[in-house]
Amino acid sequence: MGERGEKAEMGNRERERTCFQEGGPFDERYDLQTDVAIVYGIGPSMPERIRRWSERGYRVHLMTGVSWGGYQDYLNGQFDGRQHWDEAQTYKSGEKIIHGTSQDIPYMVPTISYSDYLIEKIRPAIDAGVDAIHLEEPEFWVEGGYSEAFKREWLNYYLEPWQDPDSSEDAQYRASKLKSYLYTRCLDRLCSALKEYSLVKYGRPLHFYVPTHSLINYSQWRIVSPESRLLDVPSINGYIAQIWTGTSRTANVYAGVRAERTFETAFLEYGIMQELVRGTDRRMWFLHDPVEDDPKRTWSDYRSNYIKTLVASLLHPDVSRYEVSPWPRRVFTAEYPSDGGRGKETIPADYATLLLTLMHTLENMDQPDVESFGCNAGFGVLLADSAMYQRKTPGVPTAGFMLKYDGTNEVELTDEYAIKLLDFSSFFGLTLPLVKHGLPVRPVQLDHLRRFPGYLDDYRLLVLSYEFMKPEFPDIHSTLAQWVRDGGALVYVGDDSDPYHQVREWWNQGKKSYASPREHLFACLGAEALASADGEPVRIGKGILVHLNVHPEKLAESREGANRLRSAVKQAMSALNQPDLQWNESNRFLLRRGPYLIASVMDESVSGEPLELKGRFVDLFEPELPIKHALTVMPGEQALLYDLSYAAGRAEGRNAVIAASSRVEDFSLNGQTISFQVRGPSGIQAAARVRCAFRPASVIWEADGKRENLAFVWDEETRTVLIRYRHHPKDAKIYIIGE
C-alpha cells in the first residue's frame, strides 16, 4: 500500500518493515515508532531496556558487536580464569588495534574461546524475550594478523607455520582469507548454539542478522569481513546494510579528480548489498543515518548527505525494509555545529519533522508497481569478496593513523599517500564512468556464480577485472563462459600486471598452470589469443567479449580513461545488436515505486541540464508537505515525491493519509468524520497530508483527555488537507470532521 487509509494494513509491527538501534533506555524524545527497536549492548541494564521498549509496543531485537565490545571480563580473566589479550587484533608494531579511543576495547581475533564467551553473554537476551539477535560488524583489519592467537589459527588452518602478512602478496592474501574464515566460523558457532538454546529452553525460534558494511566500503577502508561467505552459514536469517554518509562520502577518484561523491558511492554500496540477498529468502534492511559518526559536520551537511543516501537506497526496489536511524538519541537530543558559525545546537525543528515524515514513508516502500524511466537494466560490474584480500602492498609502510581509518575523521586526512590508500580506484574506475552517465550499473557478486543456478540471467552486459580481486574457485569461469556463449557481453579490463596473480591459488597450482586467472577465463571462452587484444569486440557463440588491455585504476585517472571504458561498453552493446539493449546517456536516474517518484540528478555528467517534473505532487523533502505542479531538480540534487495523479480514482485513495511524520494507526471513516491515531517522539512538530472525499469543517486533536482545534489548509484541487500538530508523550487521535 502506498497510503495509510481505509484499506491499508495498519499497525502490523510483525512485518518488521522499519527499525532503529539504540543503546540508551526508552525515552519519549526519540520514540520513533518503528516496527522494531533494536536494543544495543549486553551489559547489566539490557533486560530492563528490553522490557521498556517492549512495553511501548515494539518488537524488540538485541544487537551487540561481534568483533569488539565492553568485554573486559573476558580480556582480563574474570570469565574463565585466564587473560585473553593475546586474542586482540595486533599491528606489526605489536600495538593493539583499538575500537574508538578507549584503550581497553580492542578488535578481537574470533577464537573458539571468544565465541563461547559471547554465547554465554548473549543468552540473557534470549531469556528476556527478544525476537532476534544482531551480531554487528565482523571486522578484521588488513593491518592486523600479528597476535599470538592469529598465529595459532594460521597453523591450524594452513598446517604450516605463520608467515608475516607483510612479507609477500601470498602471505597477505592468505592472511586475509583466514580472517574471513575465522569470522564465518564464529558467526556459525554463535547462531547455531543460541538458536538451539532458544528452542530447547523456550520452544521459541530465534532469528539472527548480521549488520555489516558493504563489500565496497570494507574494501575501501581496508577491512576484511565474510560478506557473501555468510550465505554459506544456514543459521543466519539476513543482514542490515550499514551504509550511510560516513561510508559513502569517503572520497574516490573519477576523471582524475578526487572528491566526495556521496550519492554515486551510496548507489553502488546499496546495489552490492541488494545483490547479496537476491534470489534468497534472507532479509535485508537498508540503513540510513540522519547524522554520522563525525561530530564536526553542520546540520545542513548532515541533511543534504542523508538525502543523497536515502534516495540512493530507494533506487534499489528489491529491498523495502529500513533501519531508519542508528542512535536516535544522538539525532534528536545531541548538539552539532549550526550553520553560520553560531555554535552548537540541537536538531532544527524542520529537519526533525522531515526525518519523521521520511521514516514513516519508508514503511510503504514495498510496492508491486516499479518502473524505471530511462536506461533499461541488466548491466553489472563483477565484484568478489577477494577484493578485501589484496588491499595492502607488502613491504610498503602505512602512514600513521591510516593504519585504521573508520570514517570518524578524528584526524584530518592530510597525508597524500594515506589518502590514496582509500581510493579503491580499480573498482571506481570501472563503475563511476558508467553511473555518472546514467547507466544504472549494479555491482554483481562474482562469488554467487557458483552458488545459484541462473544467477546471471537478469544481466546482459558485465564488466570484470582480476587486477584487484581474484576468483576463489575455477568453476566460476565455466558459468561465466556459458553466459557469454548464450548471448551475454563481457568487457574484461586488465593487463595482468597485478602482483597478486602470483599468490598460491588454483590457477597456478593444478596440472595446467596459468599466469593469471584471466588466462584461465579466456581459455574457457576459447579466446586465448586475445591476451594482447585491446578494445575490439570478438564474437563468442551468441555473445561478445571485449578486452581492454589496461589496469582499471588507469580508467579513474583521467577523463580519457573514463571515456575509454564507456566506449568499450558501447562497442560491446553495439556488437550484440539487440534493439532493447540501449544506453541513452543522461545525468539522472528516475524510478517509480507505486505512487512514489524517486529522482537524482548528477553533476560531473554528460550535461548540466536539470530534471523538470510536472504533475500533481506532494514534495516529501519539505516538512510542510506542499503540493507542487512542477519541480526542478538541479545537478547534485535529489527528489522524493508522492504522485497524486497515480492514486487518483483508486478506491483506497478516496480517504487516506498520504504522508505523515507519525506512526498512523486505527484509520477509520464514520460518516463525514475521519479519525486516526498518531504516535511519535514527544515534543516534535509533526505534519500530515490527508486525502478526504469531503471538505473539512474542523480538525480536532485529542490526547490525555484534552481536545483542541487544529488549524488546517484545504487544497480543493487535490482534495487534500494539511494538518500540523505536536507529538504528545501519550497516544493522540486526530478527527477530521466534514461540513
XYZ file of C-alpha atoms in Angstrom:
739
model
C 0.000 0.000 0.000
C 1.207 3.484 -0.819
C -1.217 5.149 1.580
C -2.468 4.621 5.091
C -6.207 4.627 4.682
C -9.469 2.723 4.500
C -7.958 -0.495 3.159
C -4.361 -0.060 4.275
C -2.717 -2.576 6.574
C -2.265 -0.579 9.735
C -0.104 -1.077 12.786
C 1.228 -4.520 11.908
C 4.622 -4.475 13.572
C 5.173 -8.147 12.761
C 6.075 -7.114 9.211
C 9.222 -5.539 10.686
C 9.492 -3.014 7.860
C 11.375 -0.394 9.871
C 13.691 -0.414 12.863
C 16.263 1.610 14.787
C 19.085 0.707 17.171
C 19.649 2.445 20.481
C 21.981 1.833 23.406
C 20.114 4.077 25.812
C 16.937 3.406 27.782
C 13.477 4.202 26.466
C 12.974 7.931 26.124
C 9.930 9.779 24.781
C 12.207 12.221 22.955
C 13.355 9.565 20.473
C 10.408 7.191 20.487
C 10.462 6.828 16.683
C 7.523 4.388 16.476
C 9.084 1.997 14.001
C 8.129 -1.674 13.975
C 11.293 -2.814 15.754
C 13.505 -1.349 18.473
C 16.964 -2.918 18.486
C 18.411 -2.704 21.987
C 22.192 -2.267 21.731
C 24.627 -3.806 24.209
C 24.634 -6.811 26.544
C 25.505 -5.169 29.874
C 23.579 -5.389 33.178
C 20.905 -2.907 32.043
C 19.973 -4.982 28.986
C 16.910 -6.838 30.411
C 15.358 -3.621 31.716
C 15.919 -1.806 28.416
C 14.323 -4.714 26.542
C 11.313 -4.614 28.872
C 10.745 -0.865 28.497
C 10.848 -0.839 24.705
C 8.595 -3.892 24.590
C 6.039 -2.206 26.845
C 5.768 0.579 24.274
C 4.556 -1.881 21.657
C 7.805 -2.536 19.790
C 9.073 -5.864 18.616
C 12.469 -5.949 20.332
C 15.751 -7.264 18.967
C 19.222 -7.197 20.522
C 22.424 -6.009 18.822
C 25.986 -6.373 20.031
C 29.393 -6.043 18.430
C 30.858 -9.357 17.356
C 34.391 -8.032 16.756
C 34.569 -5.608 19.671
C 32.670 -4.532 22.776
C 32.843 -3.980 26.514
C 34.270 -7.432 27.034
C 36.893 -6.578 29.655
C 35.833 -9.500 31.888
C 36.944 -11.842 29.098
C 40.159 -9.972 28.331
C 41.211 -9.663 31.974
C 40.464 -13.211 33.057
C 37.308 -12.885 35.144
C 35.323 -15.051 32.697
C 37.371 -18.259 32.677
C 40.421 -17.631 34.818
C 42.920 -16.673 32.095
C 43.628 -13.413 30.327
C 42.860 -13.175 26.617
C 44.741 -10.073 25.498
C 46.704 -12.310 23.131
C 43.455 -12.517 21.110
C 43.323 -8.783 20.418
C 43.981 -7.846 16.787
C 47.532 -6.534 16.629
C 49.609 -4.337 14.322
C 53.056 -5.366 13.126
C 54.483 -2.979 15.729
C 52.853 -5.014 18.499
C 50.292 -2.312 19.281
C 46.698 -3.475 19.770
C 44.085 -2.374 17.227
C 41.613 -0.428 19.329
C 37.978 0.448 18.668
C 37.433 4.179 19.146
C 39.558 5.888 21.784
C 39.112 3.543 24.760
C 42.302 1.537 25.206
C 40.530 -1.459 26.756
C 38.220 -2.213 23.803
C 40.315 -3.918 21.117
C 39.141 -5.592 17.935
C 39.243 -9.335 18.574
C 40.578 -12.407 16.825
C 37.419 -14.592 16.932
C 38.802 -17.702 18.576
C 36.677 -20.648 19.718
C 37.072 -19.432 23.295
C 35.894 -15.929 22.378
C 32.874 -17.344 20.542
C 31.905 -19.405 23.574
C 32.201 -16.287 25.749
C 29.790 -14.377 23.502
C 27.324 -17.262 23.618
C 27.216 -17.013 27.409
C 26.873 -13.209 27.355
C 24.025 -13.202 24.823
C 21.882 -15.915 26.463
C 20.287 -13.458 28.943
C 18.814 -11.542 25.992
C 17.009 -14.709 24.919
C 15.840 -15.163 28.495
C 14.494 -11.593 28.326
C 12.374 -12.496 25.299
C 13.962 -10.767 22.304
C 12.695 -11.808 18.857
C 16.084 -11.663 17.127
C 19.811 -11.131 17.656
C 22.033 -8.877 15.530
C 25.773 -9.620 15.597
C 27.298 -6.404 14.334
C 30.338 -5.781 12.146
C 32.509 -8.908 11.896
C 35.671 -6.935 11.094
C 39.340 -7.873 10.867
C 41.696 -5.072 9.864
C 44.042 -5.607 6.929
C 46.877 -4.237 9.053
C 46.300 -6.913 11.709
C 47.480 -10.510 11.799
C 50.315 -10.365 14.351
C 48.728 -11.569 17.593
C 49.655 -14.908 19.113
C 46.070 -16.097 18.691
C 46.149 -15.363 14.961
C 49.446 -17.204 14.622
C 47.871 -20.257 16.262
C 44.874 -20.068 13.954
C 47.200 -19.858 10.926
C 48.934 -23.062 11.944
C 45.632 -24.876 12.441
C 44.125 -23.624 9.154
C 47.079 -23.838 6.759
C 49.012 -26.623 8.526
C 52.162 -24.544 8.216
C 53.908 -22.004 10.458
C 52.582 -18.430 10.475
C 54.047 -16.010 7.935
C 54.303 -12.271 8.346
C 51.390 -10.926 6.226
C 53.634 -8.069 5.178
C 56.316 -10.378 3.783
C 54.708 -11.101 0.395
C 51.497 -10.859 -1.606
C 50.937 -14.553 -0.985
C 51.183 -14.139 2.795
C 48.905 -11.096 2.769
C 46.291 -12.867 0.635
C 46.367 -15.984 2.812
C 46.123 -13.915 5.985
C 43.003 -12.190 4.674
C 41.364 -15.456 3.623
C 41.960 -16.743 7.142
C 40.468 -13.597 8.674
C 37.307 -14.074 6.631
C 37.100 -17.733 7.607
C 37.511 -17.007 11.322
C 34.523 -14.653 11.477
C 32.446 -17.046 9.361
C 33.237 -19.796 11.878
C 32.468 -17.504 14.799
C 29.053 -16.482 13.452
C 28.150 -20.051 12.575
C 29.001 -21.183 16.102
C 27.134 -18.309 17.783
C 23.965 -18.540 15.713
C 23.709 -22.328 15.862
C 24.288 -22.575 19.615
C 21.903 -19.770 20.554
C 19.146 -20.903 18.222
C 19.323 -24.322 19.841
C 19.235 -22.745 23.316
C 16.099 -20.765 22.452
C 14.300 -23.811 21.082
C 15.327 -26.175 23.856
C 14.572 -23.834 26.757
C 11.622 -21.839 25.408
C 10.406 -23.638 22.277
C 10.838 -20.315 20.510
C 12.511 -19.900 17.092
C 15.145 -17.163 17.104
C 16.351 -15.155 14.126
C 19.909 -13.940 13.601
C 21.010 -10.983 11.493
C 24.420 -9.537 10.668
C 24.676 -5.727 10.380
C 27.646 -5.228 8.052
C 29.190 -2.570 5.880
C 29.144 -3.160 2.150
C 31.846 -5.121 0.374
C 32.741 -1.868 -1.394
C 33.283 0.056 1.828
C 35.191 -2.704 3.596
C 37.486 -2.957 0.595
C 37.917 0.808 0.532
C 38.549 1.127 4.278
C 40.885 -1.905 4.202
C 38.876 -4.270 6.413
C 38.233 -7.991 5.914
C 34.780 -9.418 6.642
C 32.922 -12.558 5.497
C 30.365 -10.725 3.293
C 28.997 -13.269 0.773
C 30.525 -16.186 2.705
C 27.776 -15.622 5.253
C 25.307 -17.081 2.748
C 27.002 -20.415 3.412
C 26.008 -20.184 7.088
C 22.448 -21.610 7.193
C 21.619 -20.223 10.646
C 21.834 -16.580 9.503
C 18.484 -15.070 8.529
C 19.599 -11.802 6.984
C 21.532 -8.555 7.213
C 21.472 -4.826 7.806
C 23.338 -2.926 5.104
C 25.313 -0.412 7.153
C 25.588 2.310 4.548
C 25.347 5.956 5.458
C 27.011 9.308 4.925
C 30.101 8.187 6.841
C 30.823 5.363 4.402
C 29.528 6.922 1.201
C 31.240 10.294 1.477
C 34.683 8.654 1.546
C 36.412 10.328 -1.381
C 37.133 8.491 -4.621
C 38.669 9.415 -7.977
C 36.732 9.989 -11.190
C 38.175 11.571 -14.340
C 41.329 12.389 -12.378
C 39.523 14.291 -9.609
C 39.389 13.038 -6.040
C 36.171 14.167 -4.343
C 33.278 13.107 -2.152
C 30.547 11.574 -4.304
C 28.030 10.577 -1.674
C 25.096 9.740 -3.936
C 27.035 7.734 -6.510
C 29.028 5.814 -3.899
C 25.894 5.047 -1.888
C 24.111 3.919 -5.069
C 26.860 1.358 -5.648
C 27.034 0.347 -1.968
C 23.308 -0.315 -1.680
C 23.496 -2.101 -5.019
C 26.006 -4.714 -3.871
C 24.025 -5.251 -0.659
C 20.776 -5.770 -2.575
C 22.725 -8.233 -4.701
C 23.926 -10.074 -1.609
C 20.447 -11.483 -0.950
C 18.960 -11.511 -4.439
C 17.409 -14.884 -5.167
C 17.462 -15.950 -1.495
C 14.874 -15.911 1.289
C 17.145 -13.837 3.519
C 16.033 -10.451 4.780
C 17.854 -7.186 4.138
C 17.378 -3.830 5.833
C 18.978 -0.731 4.306
C 20.346 1.647 6.938
C 20.307 5.461 6.794
C 21.828 7.823 9.350
C 20.444 11.374 9.716
C 23.735 12.391 11.348
C 27.015 10.423 11.142
C 29.984 9.442 13.304
C 31.980 12.597 12.543
C 30.665 15.211 15.016
C 32.213 18.201 13.247
C 29.713 18.473 10.386
C 26.912 21.044 10.351
C 23.224 20.235 10.409
C 22.817 21.283 6.759
C 25.690 18.965 5.782
C 24.081 16.058 7.608
C 20.735 16.815 5.971
C 21.929 17.063 2.370
C 24.064 13.934 2.595
C 21.334 11.970 4.378
C 19.002 12.757 1.484
C 21.589 11.551 -1.023
C 21.947 8.197 0.716
C 18.194 7.841 1.204
C 17.488 8.353 -2.496
C 20.355 6.065 -3.485
C 18.770 3.293 -1.409
C 15.288 3.846 -2.841
C 16.627 3.332 -6.368
C 17.061 -0.368 -5.474
C 13.437 -1.540 -5.279
C 14.114 -5.187 -4.396
C 14.683 -4.080 -0.791
C 11.865 -2.454 1.168
C 12.978 -2.717 4.808
C 14.965 0.014 6.512
C 16.877 0.841 9.658
C 15.742 4.434 9.803
C 18.372 5.540 12.293
C 21.194 4.223 14.397
C 21.392 6.058 17.697
C 18.258 8.271 17.522
C 19.301 9.703 20.890
C 22.198 11.494 19.208
C 19.964 12.644 16.352
C 17.172 14.132 18.461
C 18.990 15.203 21.646
C 22.678 15.858 20.824
C 24.142 19.190 19.701
C 26.086 19.710 16.460
C 27.502 22.800 14.742
C 24.868 25.159 13.431
C 25.057 26.776 10.040
C 26.638 30.199 10.008
C 29.016 29.587 12.924
C 26.518 30.204 15.723
C 27.926 27.416 17.868
C 26.235 24.096 18.540
C 22.527 23.424 18.675
C 20.076 20.543 18.794
C 18.324 19.382 15.654
C 16.498 22.161 13.769
C 12.730 21.750 14.074
C 12.113 21.483 10.343
C 14.750 18.744 9.951
C 13.186 16.772 12.813
C 9.768 16.969 11.143
C 11.233 15.993 7.784
C 13.052 12.996 9.259
C 9.918 11.610 10.864
C 7.976 12.030 7.627
C 10.605 10.126 5.667
C 10.984 7.422 8.316
C 7.276 6.665 8.154
C 7.175 6.944 4.371
C 9.704 4.105 4.309
C 7.029 1.834 5.831
C 5.265 1.887 2.455
C 8.051 1.095 0.002
C 7.012 -2.499 -0.689
C 5.305 -1.550 -3.942
C 4.444 -4.059 -6.694
C 4.416 -1.408 -9.426
C 8.033 -0.451 -10.200
C 9.039 1.449 -13.326
C 12.417 2.814 -14.358
C 12.430 5.842 -16.666
C 15.438 5.953 -18.956
C 18.024 3.233 -19.379
C 16.911 -0.364 -19.073
C 18.526 -2.620 -16.511
C 20.809 -5.611 -16.950
C 24.246 -4.011 -16.543
C 26.720 -5.102 -13.886
C 30.282 -4.809 -12.667
C 31.511 -8.001 -11.034
C 32.912 -7.727 -7.513
C 34.275 -10.531 -5.310
C 34.944 -10.910 -1.595
C 38.606 -11.288 -2.516
C 38.764 -7.541 -3.222
C 39.266 -7.241 0.550
C 42.227 -9.651 0.464
C 44.663 -7.509 -1.502
C 44.255 -4.010 -0.145
C 47.860 -3.739 1.079
C 51.143 -3.649 -0.786
C 53.502 -5.843 1.254
C 56.669 -4.159 2.430
C 55.296 -0.633 1.967
C 54.802 1.126 5.331
C 51.423 2.690 6.010
C 51.287 6.303 7.086
C 50.395 6.924 10.723
C 46.731 6.929 11.629
C 45.788 5.464 8.272
C 46.597 2.108 9.805
C 42.907 2.191 10.781
C 40.522 4.610 9.078
C 36.884 4.148 10.097
C 35.144 7.338 8.960
C 35.143 9.142 12.305
C 37.738 11.555 10.973
C 39.332 12.053 14.371
C 42.456 13.031 12.453
C 42.053 15.022 9.263
C 43.192 13.271 6.091
C 46.189 15.343 5.047
C 48.877 12.830 4.067
C 48.653 12.257 0.304
C 49.818 8.654 0.458
C 47.380 7.895 3.268
C 44.508 9.451 1.313
C 45.384 7.473 -1.797
C 45.162 4.209 0.156
C 41.408 4.762 0.398
C 40.773 5.484 -3.271
C 39.951 1.906 -4.381
C 40.310 3.269 -7.907
C 40.386 -0.148 -9.555
C 36.713 -0.575 -8.656
C 35.560 3.010 -9.040
C 37.392 3.258 -12.370
C 35.045 0.545 -13.668
C 31.828 1.955 -12.204
C 31.779 5.744 -11.870
C 32.240 6.410 -15.615
C 29.048 4.413 -16.222
C 26.989 5.646 -13.263
C 27.890 9.278 -13.945
C 26.426 8.973 -17.452
C 23.165 7.440 -16.325
C 23.829 3.714 -16.698
C 22.196 2.012 -13.672
C 25.048 -0.436 -13.291
C 24.943 -2.756 -10.306
C 27.901 -4.378 -8.565
C 27.348 -8.114 -9.102
C 28.640 -10.668 -6.576
C 31.120 -12.820 -8.508
C 31.135 -15.439 -5.743
C 27.410 -16.116 -6.342
C 28.047 -17.620 -9.782
C 28.755 -20.985 -8.165
C 26.040 -20.645 -5.506
C 22.904 -20.006 -7.565
C 21.961 -21.511 -10.947
C 20.810 -18.808 -13.337
C 22.255 -16.041 -11.169
C 23.316 -14.046 -14.253
C 20.049 -14.486 -16.161
C 18.958 -10.894 -15.476
C 22.203 -9.427 -16.825
C 23.036 -8.594 -20.425
C 26.410 -6.880 -20.038
C 29.085 -7.353 -17.380
C 32.401 -5.630 -16.682
C 35.170 -7.636 -14.999
C 38.773 -7.240 -13.887
C 41.105 -9.502 -11.907
C 43.650 -6.746 -11.265
C 42.210 -6.009 -7.789
C 40.407 -9.237 -6.876
C 40.552 -12.930 -7.729
C 38.041 -15.730 -8.403
C 38.262 -18.142 -5.480
C 37.053 -21.169 -7.462
C 37.652 -22.253 -11.094
C 34.044 -23.304 -11.776
C 33.085 -19.619 -11.681
C 34.625 -19.399 -15.148
C 32.533 -22.251 -16.518
C 29.371 -20.388 -15.553
C 30.646 -17.062 -16.839
C 31.825 -18.531 -20.168
C 28.470 -20.222 -20.736
C 26.686 -16.943 -20.007
C 28.768 -15.247 -22.706
C 28.156 -18.020 -25.234
C 24.420 -17.784 -24.558
C 24.359 -14.116 -25.560
C 25.966 -12.018 -22.829
C 28.505 -9.243 -23.382
C 31.639 -9.309 -21.218
C 34.031 -6.356 -21.034
C 37.254 -7.549 -19.400
C 39.654 -4.845 -18.172
C 43.172 -5.856 -17.196
C 46.805 -6.128 -18.249
C 47.911 -8.988 -15.927
C 50.210 -6.601 -14.044
C 48.810 -7.238 -10.550
C 51.481 -8.926 -8.382
C 48.711 -10.807 -6.558
C 48.360 -13.019 -9.665
C 51.333 -14.910 -8.205
C 49.676 -15.979 -4.944
C 49.365 -19.727 -4.397
C 45.917 -20.358 -5.808
C 44.088 -22.788 -8.056
C 45.024 -21.128 -11.374
C 48.744 -21.743 -10.842
C 48.682 -24.916 -8.707
C 46.986 -27.531 -10.900
C 48.239 -29.821 -13.645
C 47.953 -26.916 -16.063
C 49.245 -23.639 -14.704
C 48.053 -20.180 -15.744
C 49.916 -16.947 -15.126
C 46.677 -15.237 -14.102
C 43.021 -16.176 -13.614
C 42.305 -14.071 -16.716
C 44.215 -16.619 -18.800
C 42.035 -19.429 -17.456
C 38.848 -17.445 -18.152
C 39.918 -16.743 -21.739
C 40.765 -20.434 -22.180
C 37.224 -21.309 -21.057
C 35.928 -18.816 -23.627
C 38.158 -20.246 -26.352
C 39.779 -16.845 -26.677
C 43.363 -17.418 -25.511
C 44.732 -15.386 -28.443
C 43.062 -12.241 -27.085
C 45.691 -11.697 -24.378
C 47.114 -8.653 -26.149
C 43.967 -7.504 -27.959
C 42.641 -4.121 -26.964
C 39.081 -2.927 -27.387
C 37.852 -4.882 -30.394
C 34.636 -6.901 -29.893
C 35.055 -10.627 -30.517
C 32.143 -12.962 -31.089
C 31.960 -15.868 -28.605
C 28.976 -18.037 -29.565
C 25.973 -15.709 -29.376
C 27.841 -13.327 -27.091
C 30.626 -10.760 -27.162
C 33.985 -10.362 -25.440
C 35.820 -7.032 -25.337
C 39.254 -6.875 -23.705
C 40.699 -3.534 -22.579
C 44.387 -4.256 -22.013
C 44.837 -1.713 -19.216
C 44.851 -1.717 -15.431
C 41.391 -0.491 -14.284
C 42.980 2.035 -11.920
C 44.112 3.943 -15.010
C 40.496 4.459 -16.063
C 39.928 6.596 -12.959
C 42.910 8.855 -13.507
C 41.687 10.964 -16.420
C 38.675 11.956 -18.491
C 40.191 9.968 -21.336
C 40.241 6.858 -19.157
C 36.556 7.249 -18.306
C 35.713 7.734 -21.981
C 37.735 4.643 -22.871
C 35.607 2.468 -20.609
C 32.353 3.992 -21.857
C 33.472 3.418 -25.435
C 34.238 -0.251 -24.740
C 30.822 -0.783 -23.149
C 29.080 0.873 -26.101
C 31.068 -1.246 -28.547
C 30.038 -4.405 -26.721
C 26.393 -3.339 -26.734
C 26.531 -2.462 -30.412
C 28.168 -5.775 -31.301
C 25.391 -7.700 -29.545
C 22.956 -5.888 -31.849
C 19.943 -6.258 -29.578
C 17.443 -3.400 -30.047
C 16.245 -3.461 -26.436
C 19.788 -3.068 -25.100
C 20.128 0.698 -25.145
C 22.105 3.289 -23.226
C 20.855 6.791 -23.772
C 23.425 8.716 -21.759
C 21.960 11.147 -19.250
C 22.761 12.801 -15.943
C 19.853 11.324 -13.984
C 18.084 8.352 -12.512
C 14.283 8.347 -12.218
C 12.279 5.494 -10.712
C 8.669 4.937 -9.733
C 7.724 2.747 -6.773
C 3.938 2.789 -6.772
C 2.906 6.416 -6.108
C 6.456 7.437 -5.183
C 8.749 9.117 -7.711
C 12.439 8.969 -6.817
C 14.977 11.061 -8.732
C 18.619 12.037 -8.619
C 20.453 14.350 -10.994
C 24.240 14.031 -11.074
C 26.957 16.573 -11.632
C 30.200 15.725 -13.500
C 27.941 14.131 -16.088
C 27.070 14.239 -19.760
C 25.214 17.522 -19.275
C 24.328 20.099 -16.666
C 20.645 20.088 -17.510
C 18.149 19.961 -14.641
C 15.308 17.460 -14.470
C 11.904 19.069 -14.961
C 8.919 17.215 -13.498
C 5.284 18.253 -13.999
C 2.139 16.826 -12.472
C 0.455 16.895 -9.067
C 2.923 16.002 -6.353
C 3.426 16.128 -2.607
C 7.069 17.066 -2.026
C 8.259 14.713 0.699
C 11.587 16.534 1.085
C 9.838 19.593 2.503
C 8.478 19.341 6.050
C 5.360 21.335 5.130
C 4.394 18.620 2.577
C 3.464 21.204 -0.088
C 1.513 20.472 -3.265
C 3.619 21.132 -6.370
C 2.659 21.085 -10.020
C 6.211 21.499 -11.274
C 9.581 20.696 -9.775
C 13.116 21.393 -10.971
C 15.848 19.026 -9.758
C 19.275 20.547 -10.321
C 22.547 18.609 -10.787
C 23.701 17.333 -7.397
C 20.137 17.283 -6.048
C 17.518 14.625 -5.391
C 13.735 14.416 -5.165
C 11.161 12.177 -3.494
C 7.578 12.882 -4.498
C 4.170 11.403 -3.868
C 2.408 11.395 -7.241
C -1.213 12.323 -6.556
C -2.201 11.557 -10.142
C -1.035 7.952 -9.755
C -3.535 7.218 -6.990
C -6.424 9.229 -8.472
C -9.567 7.187 -8.880
C -8.334 4.236 -6.816
C -10.791 3.037 -4.210
C -8.235 3.084 -1.440
C -7.254 6.630 -2.348
C -10.510 8.415 -1.560
C -9.758 8.801 2.129
C -6.192 8.170 3.211
C -3.164 9.572 4.968
C -0.768 10.297 2.100
C 2.192 11.295 4.257
C 2.725 11.938 7.947
C 5.563 12.496 10.379
C 3.893 9.989 12.734
C 3.033 6.360 13.022
C -0.579 6.254 11.849
C -2.910 3.558 13.146
C -6.636 2.858 13.511
C -7.665 4.852 10.448
C -11.447 4.833 10.149
C -14.290 6.613 8.364
C -17.601 7.165 10.102
C -19.988 9.184 8.011
C -18.347 12.570 7.458
C -15.635 12.018 10.068
C -12.168 10.569 9.512
C -10.219 9.543 12.602
C -6.768 8.061 13.123
C -4.197 7.674 15.874
C -0.761 9.342 15.679
C 2.389 8.492 17.624
C 5.877 9.949 17.626
C 8.692 11.474 19.688
C 7.387 13.801 22.365
C 7.543 17.500 21.566
C 8.451 17.164 17.878
C 6.380 19.198 15.430
C 4.511 16.884 13.049
C 2.615 17.257 9.800
C 0.155 15.106 7.873
C -1.450 15.449 4.470
C -4.719 13.552 4.184
C -6.932 12.878 1.167
C -10.591 13.487 2.008
C -13.688 12.697 -0.021
C -15.346 15.673 1.717
C -14.364 19.230 2.577
C -13.366 19.528 6.279
C -15.125 21.922 8.561
C -12.834 21.315 11.533
C -9.902 19.220 12.670
C -9.651 18.142 16.301
C -6.630 16.780 18.167
C -7.270 14.705 21.276
C -4.805 13.298 23.828
C -4.777 12.525 27.536
C -8.397 13.651 27.905
C -7.751 17.030 26.277
C -9.123 18.270 22.939
C -8.159 21.239 20.811
C -8.950 22.556 17.374
C -6.126 22.449 14.855
C -5.560 24.889 12.049
C -5.619 23.215 8.651
C -5.126 24.039 4.986
C -7.557 22.588 2.443
C -6.498 22.124 -1.190
C -9.638 21.899 -3.310
C -7.943 20.673 -6.488
C -6.270 17.646 -4.894
C -8.955 17.124 -2.211
C -6.267 17.001 0.468
C -5.913 18.680 3.840
C -2.648 19.628 5.557
C -2.574 19.341 9.346
C 0.197 20.362 11.713
C 0.383 19.239 15.348
C 2.896 18.462 18.078
C 3.590 14.949 19.293
C 2.331 14.139 22.777
C 4.004 11.714 25.217
C 0.823 9.625 25.095
C -1.178 8.412 22.103
C -3.109 11.132 20.321
C -6.070 10.969 17.977
C -6.994 13.258 15.129
C -10.544 13.804 13.863
C -11.292 15.399 10.505
C -14.935 16.438 10.530
C -16.785 17.291 7.325
C -19.029 20.269 6.686
